[in-house]
Amino acid sequence: MGAWGKRDDMIVHSADPYNAEPPRAALDGHPVTPLDTFYSRNHGPIPRLDPDAWRLEVDGLVERPLTLSLDELRTRFDSRTVVATLACAGNRREELGRVRPLPGQEPWGPGAVSTARWTGVALADVLAAAGLRPEARHVAFTAPDVAPKAQPPQPFGGSIPVAKAMASEVLLAWAMNAAPLPVVHGAPVRVVVPRYIGARSVKWLQRVTAREHPSDNYFQATNYRLLPAGDDAGPGRGLPLGVVAVNAAILRPGDGEPVPAGPTRISGYAFAGEDRDVARVEVSVDGGRHWQQAELDAGAGPWAWRLWRATVDVPAGPVEIVARAWDTSASTQPESAGHVWNPQGYVNNSWPRVHVTGRPG
């Protein structure tokens, strides 16, 4: 067992703050990711909060500000369970780093995405109890973990639009895969915002604030924004990240892995943003000249990824396997990582590429 209850073969990008992803093959075949395999993204030291002393403040543009203990949160509101995928905005960043360097950025592979069965209460129910005022347009979240990277140093935070906050799938969760929420994943309570970048699913939640404008927290106003090439981060620069883009990755075979020439199984995951679903996934072994449609699994729920698989005819010699997903709006992934490169290495949803060598039997 590795740090924070994770598997020994986690790819650890930094020990403090703890940032780690599983090897890509560990995600294959698991519609719901085991707790020891779920990726971990942090910006500061992981806090250990006393569940008995923990309180949630609900304030801002509400008629009745609330202070809730964990017991009150669990007993006052109906609990619900949602299977949802969370993806780091930097997932697959290492591929962008091959186009141009990304100094100071964690080189995430395709494992900075995982799916869990989350249990908690609907954020909408808590906001309704507080009496959300009509002028509220955004809901902000604040946690106690102070991130040294933030300028000035400040607790982690962010916000989502009221329309998303009032959607039934957005949870204040205290359990993960039918077990108490682990400390590394935000115990005692975290936010779960399906189909948004993982940074909006704030861990170790302490405050929910209804606002007229988006959060001015560093991780909303400055970081987690899509900057044009050549631009530097600064308050309000670039585009704020929210809804995830359609994306897919190849989990098996691994890059550089020898495979038998002939029929070979290829597998991976795909997910889409907001109210869209994955419509199809295609794979190619000749650089995208010819495509073969993959088989999609049924999915573990409307907010979860879709695992896919295909058997392709791999020729002998060096082969580049590529894939692409389409969503229900007919949007697909861009071909080249060079086309989506940006200074902070976010939102790489270009075609995933795996290089293998087909070996005659």
PDB file of N, CA and C in Angstrom, residues 234-307:
ATOM      1  N   GLY A 234      -2.901  35.764 -15.339  1.00  0.00           N
ATOM      2  CA  GLY A 234      -3.209  36.968 -14.569  1.00  0.00           C
ATOM      3  C   GLY A 234      -4.695  37.018 -14.330  1.00  0.00           C
ATOM      4  N   PRO A 235      -5.163  37.778 -13.352  1.00  0.00           N
ATOM      5  CA  PRO A 235      -6.594  37.835 -13.041  1.00  0.00           C
ATOM      6  C   PRO A 235      -7.429  38.174 -14.272  1.00  0.00           C
ATOM      7  N   GLY A 236      -8.369  37.318 -14.574  1.00  0.00           N
ATOM      8  CA  GLY A 236      -9.278  37.561 -15.688  1.00  0.00           C
ATOM      9  C   GLY A 236      -8.717  37.249 -17.057  1.00  0.00           C
ATOM     10  N   ARG A 237      -7.469  36.779 -17.158  1.00  0.00           N
ATOM     11  CA  ARG A 237      -6.893  36.484 -18.471  1.00  0.00           C
ATOM     12  C   ARG A 237      -7.410  35.137 -18.966  1.00  0.00           C
ATOM     13  N   GLY A 238      -7.590  35.013 -20.262  1.00  0.00           N
ATOM     14  CA  GLY A 238      -8.015  33.751 -20.842  1.00  0.00           C
ATOM     15  C   GLY A 238      -9.456  33.406 -20.546  1.00  0.00           C
ATOM     16  N   LEU A 239      -9.796  32.167 -20.842  1.00  0.00           N
ATOM     17  CA  LEU A 239     -11.178  31.684 -20.684  1.00  0.00           C
ATOM     18  C   LEU A 239     -11.291  30.835 -19.431  1.00  0.00           C
ATOM     19  N   PRO A 240     -12.300  31.088 -18.582  1.00  0.00           N
ATOM     20  CA  PRO A 240     -12.468  30.242 -17.396  1.00  0.00           C
ATOM     21  C   PRO A 240     -12.889  28.841 -17.795  1.00  0.00           C
ATOM     22  N   LEU A 241     -12.337  27.837 -17.117  1.00  0.00           N
ATOM     23  CA  LEU A 241     -12.663  26.449 -17.420  1.00  0.00           C
ATOM     24  C   LEU A 241     -13.836  25.990 -16.570  1.00  0.00           C
ATOM     25  N   GLY A 242     -14.743  25.296 -17.190  1.00  0.00           N
ATOM     26  CA  GLY A 242     -15.899  24.763 -16.476  1.00  0.00           C
ATOM     27  C   GLY A 242     -16.258  23.398 -17.021  1.00  0.00           C
ATOM     28  N   VAL A 243     -17.162  23.363 -17.976  1.00  0.00           N
ATOM     29  CA  VAL A 243     -17.612  22.113 -18.570  1.00  0.00           C
ATOM     30  C   VAL A 243     -16.442  21.420 -19.276  1.00  0.00           C
ATOM     31  N   VAL A 244     -16.328  20.108 -19.097  1.00  0.00           N
ATOM     32  CA  VAL A 244     -15.254  19.375 -19.766  1.00  0.00           C
ATOM     33  C   VAL A 244     -15.568  19.209 -21.253  1.00  0.00           C
ATOM     34  N   ALA A 245     -14.517  19.023 -22.037  1.00  0.00           N
ATOM     35  CA  ALA A 245     -14.659  18.772 -23.469  1.00  0.00           C
ATOM     36  C   ALA A 245     -14.695  17.270 -23.727  1.00  0.00           C
ATOM     37  N   VAL A 246     -15.300  16.875 -24.850  1.00  0.00           N
ATOM     38  CA  VAL A 246     -15.322  15.464 -25.220  1.00  0.00           C
ATOM     39  C   VAL A 246     -13.892  14.951 -25.312  1.00  0.00           C
ATOM     40  N   ASN A 247     -13.648  13.771 -24.746  1.00  0.00           N
ATOM     41  CA  ASN A 247     -12.277  13.272 -24.666  1.00  0.00           C
ATOM     42  C   ASN A 247     -12.281  11.756 -24.625  1.00  0.00           C
ATOM     43  N   ALA A 248     -11.168  11.175 -25.003  1.00  0.00           N
ATOM     44  CA  ALA A 248     -10.986   9.728 -24.931  1.00  0.00           C
ATOM     45  C   ALA A 248      -9.510   9.449 -24.743  1.00  0.00           C
ATOM     46  N   ALA A 249      -9.199   8.291 -24.199  1.00  0.00           N
ATOM     47  CA  ALA A 249      -7.812   7.860 -24.044  1.00  0.00           C
ATOM     48  C   ALA A 249      -7.736   6.360 -24.290  1.00  0.00           C
ATOM     49  N   ILE A 250      -6.558   5.924 -24.700  1.00  0.00           N
ATOM     50  CA  ILE A 250      -6.285   4.499 -24.887  1.00  0.00           C
ATOM     51  C   ILE A 250      -5.620   3.987 -23.607  1.00  0.00           C
ATOM     52  N   LEU A 251      -6.206   2.955 -23.001  1.00  0.00           N
ATOM     53  CA  LEU A 251      -5.655   2.377 -21.773  1.00  0.00           C
ATOM     54  C   LEU A 251      -4.801   1.151 -22.052  1.00  0.00           C
ATOM     55  N   ARG A 252      -5.196   0.338 -23.001  1.00  0.00           N
ATOM     56  CA  ARG A 252      -4.429  -0.837 -23.420  1.00  0.00           C
ATOM     57  C   ARG A 252      -4.451  -0.924 -24.928  1.00  0.00           C
ATOM     58  N   PRO A 253      -3.314  -1.242 -25.552  1.00  0.00           N
ATOM     59  CA  PRO A 253      -1.995  -1.513 -24.964  1.00  0.00           C
ATOM     60  C   PRO A 253      -1.305  -0.229 -24.522  1.00  0.00           C
ATOM     61  N   GLY A 254      -0.238  -0.377 -23.747  1.00  0.00           N
ATOM     62  CA  GLY A 254       0.533   0.767 -23.319  1.00  0.00           C
ATOM     63  C   GLY A 254       1.476   1.248 -24.404  1.00  0.00           C
ATOM     64  N   ASP A 255       1.903   2.490 -24.282  1.00  0.00           N
ATOM     65  CA  ASP A 255       2.814   3.060 -25.258  1.00  0.00           C
ATOM     66  C   ASP A 255       4.150   2.319 -25.229  1.00  0.00           C
ATOM     67  N   GLY A 256       4.630   1.916 -26.395  1.00  0.00           N
ATOM     68  CA  GLY A 256       5.888   1.196 -26.505  1.00  0.00           C
ATOM     69  C   GLY A 256       5.782  -0.291 -26.243  1.00  0.00           C
ATOM     70  N   GLU A 257       4.587  -0.785 -26.069  1.00  0.00           N
ATOM     71  CA  GLU A 257       4.389  -2.196 -25.727  1.00  0.00           C
ATOM     72  C   GLU A 257       4.407  -3.070 -26.979  1.00  0.00           C
ATOM     73  N   PRO A 258       5.137  -4.164 -26.978  1.00  0.00           N
ATOM     74  CA  PRO A 258       5.058  -5.088 -28.119  1.00  0.00           C
ATOM     75  C   PRO A 258       3.731  -5.838 -28.076  1.00  0.00           C
ATOM     76  N   VAL A 259       3.115  -5.988 -29.233  1.00  0.00           N
ATOM     77  CA  VAL A 259       1.840  -6.713 -29.316  1.00  0.00           C
ATOM     78  C   VAL A 259       1.936  -7.719 -30.455  1.00  0.00           C
ATOM     79  N   PRO A 260       1.172  -8.772 -30.418  1.00  0.00           N
ATOM     80  CA  PRO A 260       1.203  -9.720 -31.538  1.00  0.00           C
ATOM     81  C   PRO A 260       0.587  -9.097 -32.784  1.00  0.00           C
ATOM     82  N   ALA A 261       1.234  -9.275 -33.914  1.00  0.00           N
ATOM     83  CA  ALA A 261       0.634  -8.831 -35.169  1.00  0.00           C
ATOM     84  C   ALA A 261      -0.628  -9.649 -35.411  1.00  0.00           C
ATOM     85  N   GLY A 262      -1.617  -8.999 -36.000  1.00  0.00           N
ATOM     86  CA  GLY A 262      -2.901  -9.653 -36.203  1.00  0.00           C
ATOM     87  C   GLY A 262      -3.954  -9.090 -35.258  1.00  0.00           C
ATOM     88  N   PRO A 263      -5.023  -9.834 -34.993  1.00  0.00           N
ATOM     89  CA  PRO A 263      -6.106  -9.324 -34.149  1.00  0.00           C
ATOM     90  C   PRO A 263      -5.599  -8.954 -32.749  1.00  0.00           C
ATOM     91  N   THR A 264      -5.811  -7.695 -32.361  1.00  0.00           N
ATOM     92  CA  THR A 264      -5.324  -7.178 -31.081  1.00  0.00           C
ATOM     93  C   THR A 264      -6.418  -6.349 -30.425  1.00  0.00           C
ATOM     94  N   ARG A 265      -6.584  -6.555 -29.125  1.00  0.00           N
ATOM     95  CA  ARG A 265      -7.625  -5.819 -28.383  1.00  0.00           C
ATOM     96  C   ARG A 265      -7.100  -4.448 -27.967  1.00  0.00           C
ATOM     97  N   ILE A 266      -7.870  -3.424 -28.273  1.00  0.00           N
ATOM     98  CA  ILE A 266      -7.585  -2.051 -27.867  1.00  0.00           C
ATOM     99  C   ILE A 266      -8.730  -1.614 -26.954  1.00  0.00           C
ATOM    100  N   SER A 267      -8.418  -0.912 -25.863  1.00  0.00           N
ATOM    101  CA  SER A 267      -9.483  -0.484 -24.960  1.00  0.00           C
ATOM    102  C   SER A 267      -9.136   0.858 -24.335  1.00  0.00           C
ATOM    103  N   GLY A 268     -10.160   1.533 -23.831  1.00  0.00           N
ATOM    104  CA  GLY A 268      -9.945   2.840 -23.237  1.00  0.00           C
ATOM    105  C   GLY A 268     -11.207   3.392 -22.615  1.00  0.00           C
ATOM    106  N   TYR A 269     -11.191   4.704 -22.364  1.00  0.00           N
ATOM    107  CA  TYR A 269     -12.369   5.386 -21.817  1.00  0.00           C
ATOM    108  C   TYR A 269     -12.701   6.577 -22.698  1.00  0.00           C
ATOM    109  N   ALA A 270     -13.930   7.071 -22.548  1.00  0.00           N
ATOM    110  CA  ALA A 270     -14.359   8.301 -23.210  1.00  0.00           C
ATOM    111  C   ALA A 270     -15.396   8.975 -22.326  1.00  0.00           C
ATOM    112  N   PHE A 271     -15.417  10.303 -22.361  1.00  0.00           N
ATOM    113  CA  PHE A 271     -16.440  11.041 -21.613  1.00  0.00           C
ATOM    114  C   PHE A 271     -16.758  12.330 -22.353  1.00  0.00           C
ATOM    115  N   ALA A 272     -17.881  12.912 -22.019  1.00  0.00           N
ATOM    116  CA  ALA A 272     -18.330  14.141 -22.670  1.00  0.00           C
ATOM    117  C   ALA A 272     -18.775  15.136 -21.613  1.00  0.00           C
ATOM    118  N   GLY A 273     -19.056  16.364 -22.030  1.00  0.00           N
ATOM    119  CA  GLY A 273     -19.383  17.430 -21.099  1.00  0.00           C
ATOM    120  C   GLY A 273     -20.864  17.721 -20.988  1.00  0.00           C
ATOM    121  N   GLU A 274     -21.226  18.234 -19.833  1.00  0.00           N
ATOM    122  CA  GLU A 274     -22.555  18.717 -19.487  1.00  0.00           C
ATOM    123  C   GLU A 274     -23.658  17.729 -19.860  1.00  0.00           C
ATOM    124  N   ASP A 275     -24.626  18.114 -20.719  1.00  0.00           N
ATOM    125  CA  ASP A 275     -25.761  17.230 -20.989  1.00  0.00           C
ATOM    126  C   ASP A 275     -25.531  16.346 -22.218  1.00  0.00           C
ATOM    127  N   ARG A 276     -24.291  16.259 -22.683  1.00  0.00           N
ATOM    128  CA  ARG A 276     -23.981  15.437 -23.851  1.00  0.00           C
ATOM    129  C   ARG A 276     -23.496  14.068 -23.406  1.00  0.00           C
ATOM    130  N   ASP A 277     -23.664  13.091 -24.273  1.00  0.00           N
ATOM    131  CA  ASP A 277     -23.176  11.742 -23.993  1.00  0.00           C
ATOM    132  C   ASP A 277     -22.172  11.370 -25.072  1.00  0.00           C
ATOM    133  N   VAL A 278     -21.416  10.320 -24.817  1.00  0.00           N
ATOM    134  CA  VAL A 278     -20.519   9.785 -25.830  1.00  0.00           C
ATOM    135  C   VAL A 278     -21.356   9.014 -26.844  1.00  0.00           C
ATOM    136  N   ALA A 279     -21.275   9.411 -28.097  1.00  0.00           N
ATOM    137  CA  ALA A 279     -22.070   8.770 -29.141  1.00  0.00           C
ATOM    138  C   ALA A 279     -21.337   7.592 -29.767  1.00  0.00           C
ATOM    139  N   ARG A 280     -20.039   7.735 -29.990  1.00  0.00           N
ATOM    140  CA  ARG A 280     -19.251   6.626 -30.530  1.00  0.00           C
ATOM    141  C   ARG A 280     -17.768   6.902 -30.333  1.00  0.00           C
ATOM    142  N   VAL A 281     -16.994   5.844 -30.403  1.00  0.00           N
ATOM    143  CA  VAL A 281     -15.535   5.919 -30.364  1.00  0.00           C
ATOM    144  C   VAL A 281     -15.010   5.127 -31.549  1.00  0.00           C
ATOM    145  N   GLU A 282     -13.982   5.664 -32.206  1.00  0.00           N
ATOM    146  CA  GLU A 282     -13.375   5.000 -33.360  1.00  0.00           C
ATOM    147  C   GLU A 282     -11.880   4.861 -33.135  1.00  0.00           C
ATOM    148  N   VAL A 283     -11.295   3.826 -33.708  1.00  0.00           N
ATOM    149  CA  VAL A 283      -9.846   3.599 -33.605  1.00  0.00           C
ATOM    150  C   VAL A 283      -9.278   3.380 -35.001  1.00  0.00           C
ATOM    151  N   SER A 284      -8.000   3.709 -35.110  1.00  0.00           N
ATOM    152  CA  SER A 284      -7.312   3.566 -36.394  1.00  0.00           C
ATOM    153  C   SER A 284      -5.895   3.072 -36.150  1.00  0.00           C
ATOM    154  N   VAL A 285      -5.401   2.221 -37.061  1.00  0.00           N
ATOM    155  CA  VAL A 285      -4.013   1.756 -36.971  1.00  0.00           C
ATOM    156  C   VAL A 285      -3.191   2.251 -38.152  1.00  0.00           C
ATOM    157  N   ASP A 286      -3.740   3.218 -38.921  1.00  0.00           N
ATOM    158  CA  ASP A 286      -2.985   3.761 -40.053  1.00  0.00           C
ATOM    159  C   ASP A 286      -3.021   5.289 -40.073  1.00  0.00           C
ATOM    160  N   GLY A 287      -2.956   5.877 -38.874  1.00  0.00           N
ATOM    161  CA  GLY A 287      -2.863   7.329 -38.788  1.00  0.00           C
ATOM    162  C   GLY A 287      -4.147   8.064 -39.062  1.00  0.00           C
ATOM    163  N   GLY A 288      -5.265   7.390 -39.031  1.00  0.00           N
ATOM    164  CA  GLY A 288      -6.548   8.045 -39.228  1.00  0.00           C
ATOM    165  C   GLY A 288      -7.074   7.991 -40.652  1.00  0.00           C
ATOM    166  N   ARG A 289      -6.418   7.228 -41.544  1.00  0.00           N
ATOM    167  CA  ARG A 289      -6.942   7.088 -42.909  1.00  0.00           C
ATOM    168  C   ARG A 289      -8.184   6.210 -42.913  1.00  0.00           C
ATOM    169  N   HIS A 290      -8.166   5.177 -42.085  1.00  0.00           N
ATOM    170  CA  HIS A 290      -9.321   4.281 -41.980  1.00  0.00           C
ATOM    171  C   HIS A 290      -9.673   4.117 -40.496  1.00  0.00           C
ATOM    172  N   TRP A 291     -10.949   4.071 -40.222  1.00  0.00           N
ATOM    173  CA  TRP A 291     -11.413   4.002 -38.844  1.00  0.00           C
ATOM    174  C   TRP A 291     -12.304   2.790 -38.638  1.00  0.00           C
ATOM    175  N   GLN A 292     -12.223   2.256 -37.439  1.00  0.00           N
ATOM    176  CA  GLN A 292     -13.080   1.139 -37.042  1.00  0.00           C
ATOM    177  C   GLN A 292     -13.830   1.551 -35.779  1.00  0.00           C
ATOM    178  N   GLN A 293     -15.119   1.315 -35.781  1.00  0.00           N
ATOM    179  CA  GLN A 293     -15.920   1.717 -34.628  1.00  0.00           C
ATOM    180  C   GLN A 293     -15.728   0.740 -33.478  1.00  0.00           C
ATOM    181  N   ALA A 294     -15.551   1.301 -32.279  1.00  0.00           N
ATOM    182  CA  ALA A 294     -15.354   0.492 -31.077  1.00  0.00           C
ATOM    183  C   ALA A 294     -16.696   0.163 -30.443  1.00  0.00           C
ATOM    184  N   GLU A 295     -16.670  -0.824 -29.579  1.00  0.00           N
ATOM    185  CA  GLU A 295     -17.850  -1.201 -28.807  1.00  0.00           C
ATOM    186  C   GLU A 295     -17.852  -0.410 -27.503  1.00  0.00           C
ATOM    187  N   LEU A 296     -18.966   0.257 -27.213  1.00  0.00           N
ATOM    188  CA  LEU A 296     -19.110   1.036 -25.991  1.00  0.00           C
ATOM    189  C   LEU A 296     -19.836   0.228 -24.935  1.00  0.00           C
ATOM    190  N   ASP A 297     -19.382   0.312 -23.670  1.00  0.00           N
ATOM    191  CA  ASP A 297     -20.154  -0.337 -22.624  1.00  0.00           C
ATOM    192  C   ASP A 297     -21.374   0.510 -22.293  1.00  0.00           C
ATOM    193  N   ALA A 298     -22.246  -0.026 -21.465  1.00  0.00           N
ATOM    194  CA  ALA A 298     -23.503   0.661 -21.166  1.00  0.00           C
ATOM    195  C   ALA A 298     -23.299   1.885 -20.294  1.00  0.00           C
ATOM    196  N   GLY A 299     -22.189   1.952 -19.577  1.00  0.00           N
ATOM    197  CA  GLY A 299     -21.958   3.065 -18.666  1.00  0.00           C
ATOM    198  C   GLY A 299     -22.608   2.800 -17.317  1.00  0.00           C
ATOM    199  N   ALA A 300     -22.009   3.346 -16.261  1.00  0.00           N
ATOM    200  CA  ALA A 300     -22.514   3.126 -14.901  1.00  0.00           C
ATOM    201  C   ALA A 300     -23.542   4.160 -14.488  1.00  0.00           C
ATOM    202  N   GLY A 301     -23.853   5.092 -15.371  1.00  0.00           N
ATOM    203  CA  GLY A 301     -24.836   6.118 -15.066  1.00  0.00           C
ATOM    204  C   GLY A 301     -24.684   7.271 -16.031  1.00  0.00           C
ATOM    205  N   PRO A 302     -25.650   8.199 -16.059  1.00  0.00           N
ATOM    206  CA  PRO A 302     -25.612   9.291 -17.040  1.00  0.00           C
ATOM    207  C   PRO A 302     -24.464  10.267 -16.846  1.00  0.00           C
ATOM    208  N   TRP A 303     -23.804  10.246 -15.683  1.00  0.00           N
ATOM    209  CA  TRP A 303     -22.716  11.186 -15.414  1.00  0.00           C
ATOM    210  C   TRP A 303     -21.357  10.484 -15.388  1.00  0.00           C
ATOM    211  N   ALA A 304     -21.325   9.251 -15.863  1.00  0.00           N
ATOM    212  CA  ALA A 304     -20.095   8.460 -15.832  1.00  0.00           C
ATOM    213  C   ALA A 304     -19.510   8.310 -17.231  1.00  0.00           C
ATOM    214  N   TRP A 305     -18.211   8.036 -17.270  1.00  0.00           N
ATOM    215  CA  TRP A 305     -17.538   7.769 -18.530  1.00  0.00           C
ATOM    216  C   TRP A 305     -18.091   6.518 -19.185  1.00  0.00           C
ATOM    217  N   ARG A 306     -17.691   6.295 -20.435  1.00  0.00           N
ATOM    218  CA  ARG A 306     -18.007   5.058 -21.146  1.00  0.00           C
ATOM    219  C   ARG A 306     -16.677   4.368 -21.455  1.00  0.00           C
ATOM    220  N   LEU A 307     -16.575   3.123 -21.009  1.00  0.00           N
ATOM    221  CA  LEU A 307     -15.414   2.329 -21.395  1.00  0.00           C
ATOM    222  C   LEU A 307     -15.679   1.717 -22.765  1.00  0.00           C
TER     223      LEU A 307
END
